[in-house]
Amino acid sequence: LAKTTQPISMDSYEGQEVNITCSHNNIATNDYITWYQQFPSQGPRFIIQGYKTKVTNEVASLFIPADRKSSTLSLPRVSLSDTAVYYCLVGDNFNKFYFGSGTKLNVKP
Amino acid sequence: DTAVSQTPKYLVTQMGNDKSIKCEQNLGHDTMYWYKQDSKKFLKIMFSYNNKELIINETVPNRFSPKSPDKAHLNLHINSLELGDSAVYFCASSHATGITYEQYFGPGTRLTVT
């Protein structure tokens, strides 16, 4: 089970780009990297997933360096509504996955 | 039309009681999960079912018993409730079992044991 390490919390201001880094030094060859977002009083929701290099969708970008020992979730021009907890998961379809406590992002006006 | 629904949304009960939380998904998914989230937002998987078969059974007290009557439903029954069981319980579903399959979460059930 690949262990992940994320900052406990981050602060940002509206309009800024936010980058949340997740460390996963013991990532295995078959492991994927997945990020979920959880708004207060709601269940988590899937944001983005990747294996290597860069993945972009309408919500975020995911940057994965060549060694895959870390990954960075990038949120462009955040707004107050992006205040949430962000979870980084690493694993494959045959092993257990681990959400942990995530990173609490606080966006200020 | 709610994809993953849970009932009840709030549950307040006393120690020693037995309670159940129900979950239903209308997404046609084969896999369903139960998670527990504590006050520090630590989200931990408890159980996973695929086509009504238990796939993941984490180290959870045997007071917790999941039941899947069909693919669309996964209920959680808790016996002899303890103070430490107070948490938010989330049900989720996905097309298949595994991290690469997007999970859809329900709104959660906040359980308070007094």
CSV table of N, CA, C and O in Angstrom, one decimal, chain A residues 32-81:
chain,number,residue,atom,x,y,z
A,32,TYR,N,-1.8,4.1,-9.9
A,32,TYR,CA,-2.3,5.4,-10.4
A,32,TYR,C,-2.4,6.4,-9.3
A,32,TYR,O,-2.5,6.0,-8.1
A,33,ILE,N,-2.5,7.6,-9.6
A,33,ILE,CA,-2.6,8.7,-8.7
A,33,ILE,C,-4.0,9.4,-8.9
A,33,ILE,O,-4.3,9.8,-10.0
A,34,THR,N,-4.8,9.5,-7.8
A,34,THR,CA,-6.1,10.0,-7.9
A,34,THR,C,-6.4,11.0,-6.9
A,34,THR,O,-5.9,10.9,-5.7
A,35,TRP,N,-7.1,12.1,-7.3
A,35,TRP,CA,-7.4,13.1,-6.3
A,35,TRP,C,-8.9,13.3,-6.2
A,35,TRP,O,-9.7,13.2,-7.2
A,36,TYR,N,-9.4,13.5,-4.9
A,36,TYR,CA,-10.8,13.7,-4.6
A,36,TYR,C,-10.9,15.0,-3.9
A,36,TYR,O,-10.0,15.5,-3.2
A,37,GLN,N,-12.0,15.7,-4.0
A,37,GLN,CA,-12.3,16.9,-3.4
A,37,GLN,C,-13.6,16.7,-2.5
A,37,GLN,O,-14.5,16.1,-2.9
A,38,GLN,N,-13.5,17.3,-1.3
A,38,GLN,CA,-14.6,17.2,-0.4
A,38,GLN,C,-15.0,18.5,0.2
A,38,GLN,O,-14.3,19.1,0.9
A,39,PHE,N,-16.2,19.0,-0.2
A,39,PHE,CA,-16.8,20.2,0.3
A,39,PHE,C,-17.3,19.9,1.7
A,39,PHE,O,-17.7,18.8,2.0
A,40,PRO,N,-17.4,21.0,2.5
A,40,PRO,CA,-18.0,20.8,3.9
A,40,PRO,C,-19.4,20.2,3.8
A,40,PRO,O,-20.2,20.5,3.0
A,41,SER,N,-19.6,19.2,4.7
A,41,SER,CA,-20.9,18.5,4.8
A,41,SER,C,-21.4,17.8,3.5
A,41,SER,O,-22.6,17.6,3.3
A,42,GLN,N,-20.4,17.4,2.7
A,42,GLN,CA,-20.7,16.6,1.5
A,42,GLN,C,-19.7,15.4,1.5
A,42,GLN,O,-18.7,15.4,2.1
A,43,GLY,N,-20.1,14.4,0.6
A,43,GLY,CA,-19.2,13.3,0.4
A,43,GLY,C,-18.1,13.8,-0.6
A,43,GLY,O,-18.3,14.7,-1.4
A,44,PRO,N,-17.0,13.1,-0.6
A,44,PRO,CA,-15.9,13.4,-1.6
A,44,PRO,C,-16.4,13.2,-3.0
A,44,PRO,O,-17.3,12.4,-3.3
A,45,ARG,N,-15.7,13.9,-3.9
A,45,ARG,CA,-16.0,13.7,-5.3
A,45,ARG,C,-14.7,13.7,-6.1
A,45,ARG,O,-13.8,14.4,-5.8
A,46,PHE,N,-14.7,12.8,-7.1
A,46,PHE,CA,-13.5,12.6,-8.0
A,46,PHE,C,-13.2,13.9,-8.7
A,46,PHE,O,-14.0,14.6,-9.2
A,47,ILE,N,-11.8,14.3,-8.7
A,47,ILE,CA,-11.4,15.4,-9.5
A,47,ILE,C,-10.6,15.0,-10.7
A,47,ILE,O,-10.9,15.4,-11.8
A,48,ILE,N,-9.6,14.2,-10.5
A,48,ILE,CA,-8.7,13.9,-11.6
A,48,ILE,C,-7.8,12.7,-11.3
A,48,ILE,O,-7.6,12.4,-10.1
A,49,GLN,N,-7.3,12.0,-12.3
A,49,GLN,CA,-6.5,10.9,-12.1
A,49,GLN,C,-5.4,10.8,-13.2
A,49,GLN,O,-5.7,11.3,-14.3
A,50,GLY,N,-4.3,10.3,-12.8
A,50,GLY,CA,-3.2,10.2,-13.8
A,50,GLY,C,-2.2,9.1,-13.5
A,50,GLY,O,-2.2,8.6,-12.4
A,51,TYR,N,-1.4,8.8,-14.5
A,51,TYR,CA,-0.3,7.8,-14.3
A,51,TYR,C,1.1,8.5,-14.4
A,51,TYR,O,1.9,8.2,-13.6
A,52,LYS,N,1.2,9.3,-15.4
A,52,LYS,CA,2.5,10.0,-15.6
A,52,LYS,C,2.3,11.3,-16.3
A,52,LYS,O,1.2,11.5,-16.9
A,53,THR,N,3.3,12.1,-16.4
A,53,THR,CA,3.3,13.4,-17.0
A,53,THR,C,2.2,14.3,-16.6
A,53,THR,O,2.1,14.6,-15.4
A,54,LYS,N,1.4,14.8,-17.5
A,54,LYS,CA,0.4,15.8,-17.1
A,54,LYS,C,-1.0,15.4,-17.6
A,54,LYS,O,-1.2,14.9,-18.7
A,55,VAL,N,-2.0,15.7,-16.7
A,55,VAL,CA,-3.4,15.4,-17.1
A,55,VAL,C,-4.1,16.7,-16.8
A,55,VAL,O,-3.9,17.3,-15.7
A,56,THR,N,-5.0,17.1,-17.7
A,56,THR,CA,-5.8,18.3,-17.4
A,56,THR,C,-7.3,18.0,-17.7
A,56,THR,O,-7.6,17.4,-18.7
A,57,ASN,N,-8.1,18.5,-16.9
A,57,ASN,CA,-9.6,18.5,-17.2
A,57,ASN,C,-10.1,19.9,-16.9
A,57,ASN,O,-9.4,20.9,-16.7
A,58,GLU,N,-11.4,20.0,-16.9
A,58,GLU,CA,-12.1,21.3,-16.7
A,58,GLU,C,-11.9,21.8,-15.3
A,58,GLU,O,-12.2,23.0,-15.1
A,59,VAL,N,-11.5,21.0,-14.4
A,59,VAL,CA,-11.5,21.4,-13.0
A,59,VAL,C,-10.0,21.7,-12.6
A,59,VAL,O,-9.8,22.6,-11.8
A,60,ALA,N,-9.1,20.8,-13.0
A,60,ALA,CA,-7.7,20.9,-12.4
A,60,ALA,C,-6.7,20.3,-13.4
A,60,ALA,O,-7.1,19.7,-14.4
A,61,SER,N,-5.5,20.5,-13.0
A,61,SER,CA,-4.4,19.8,-13.7
A,61,SER,C,-3.6,18.9,-12.7
A,61,SER,O,-3.5,19.3,-11.5
A,62,LEU,N,-3.0,17.9,-13.2
A,62,LEU,CA,-2.3,17.0,-12.4
A,62,LEU,C,-0.9,16.8,-13.0
A,62,LEU,O,-0.8,16.4,-14.2
A,63,PHE,N,0.1,17.2,-12.3
A,63,PHE,CA,1.5,17.1,-12.8
A,63,PHE,C,2.2,16.0,-12.0
A,63,PHE,O,2.3,15.9,-10.8
A,64,ILE,N,2.8,15.1,-12.8
A,64,ILE,CA,3.5,13.9,-12.3
A,64,ILE,C,4.9,13.9,-12.9
A,64,ILE,O,5.0,13.7,-14.1
A,65,PRO,N,6.0,14.0,-12.1
A,65,PRO,CA,7.3,14.0,-12.6
A,65,PRO,C,7.7,12.6,-13.1
A,65,PRO,O,7.0,11.6,-12.8
A,66,ALA,N,8.8,12.5,-13.7
A,66,ALA,CA,9.2,11.2,-14.3
A,66,ALA,C,9.4,10.1,-13.3
A,66,ALA,O,9.0,8.9,-13.5
A,67,ASP,N,9.9,10.4,-12.1
A,67,ASP,CA,10.1,9.4,-11.1
A,67,ASP,C,8.8,9.0,-10.4
A,67,ASP,O,8.8,8.0,-9.6
A,68,ARG,N,7.8,9.8,-10.6
A,68,ARG,CA,6.4,9.5,-10.0
A,68,ARG,C,6.4,9.4,-8.5
A,68,ARG,O,5.4,8.9,-7.9
A,69,LYS,N,7.4,9.9,-7.8
A,69,LYS,CA,7.4,9.9,-6.3
A,69,LYS,C,6.6,11.0,-5.7
A,69,LYS,O,6.5,11.1,-4.5
A,70,SER,N,6.1,11.9,-6.5
A,70,SER,CA,5.2,12.9,-6.0
A,70,SER,C,4.3,13.3,-7.1
A,70,SER,O,4.5,12.9,-8.3
A,71,SER,N,3.3,14.1,-6.8
A,71,SER,CA,2.4,14.6,-7.8
A,71,SER,C,1.8,15.9,-7.2
A,71,SER,O,1.8,16.2,-6.0
A,72,THR,N,1.5,16.8,-8.2
A,72,THR,CA,1.0,18.1,-7.8
A,72,THR,C,-0.4,18.4,-8.4
A,72,THR,O,-0.5,18.3,-9.7
A,73,LEU,N,-1.4,18.6,-7.6
A,73,LEU,CA,-2.7,19.0,-8.1
A,73,LEU,C,-2.7,20.6,-8.2
A,73,LEU,O,-2.4,21.3,-7.3
A,74,SER,N,-3.0,21.1,-9.4
A,74,SER,CA,-3.0,22.5,-9.6
A,74,SER,C,-4.5,23.0,-9.9
A,74,SER,O,-5.1,22.5,-10.8
A,75,LEU,N,-4.9,23.9,-9.1
A,75,LEU,CA,-6.2,24.5,-9.3
A,75,LEU,C,-6.0,26.0,-9.8
A,75,LEU,O,-5.5,26.8,-9.1
A,76,PRO,N,-6.4,26.3,-11.0
A,76,PRO,CA,-6.2,27.6,-11.5
A,76,PRO,C,-7.3,28.6,-11.0
A,76,PRO,O,-8.4,28.3,-10.9
A,77,ARG,N,-6.8,29.8,-10.6
A,77,ARG,CA,-7.7,30.9,-10.2
A,77,ARG,C,-8.8,30.4,-9.3
A,77,ARG,O,-10.0,30.4,-9.7
A,78,VAL,N,-8.4,30.1,-8.1
A,78,VAL,CA,-9.4,29.5,-7.1
A,78,VAL,C,-10.4,30.6,-6.7
A,78,VAL,O,-10.1,31.8,-6.7
A,79,SER,N,-11.6,30.1,-6.3
A,79,SER,CA,-12.6,31.0,-5.8
A,79,SER,C,-12.9,30.5,-4.4
A,79,SER,O,-12.5,29.4,-4.0
A,80,LEU,N,-13.8,31.3,-3.7
A,80,LEU,CA,-14.2,30.9,-2.4
A,80,LEU,C,-14.8,29.5,-2.4
A,80,LEU,O,-14.6,28.7,-1.4
A,81,SER,N,-15.5,29.1,-3.4
A,81,SER,CA,-16.1,27.8,-3.5
A,81,SER,C,-15.2,26.6,-3.7
A,81,SER,O,-15.6,25.5,-3.6
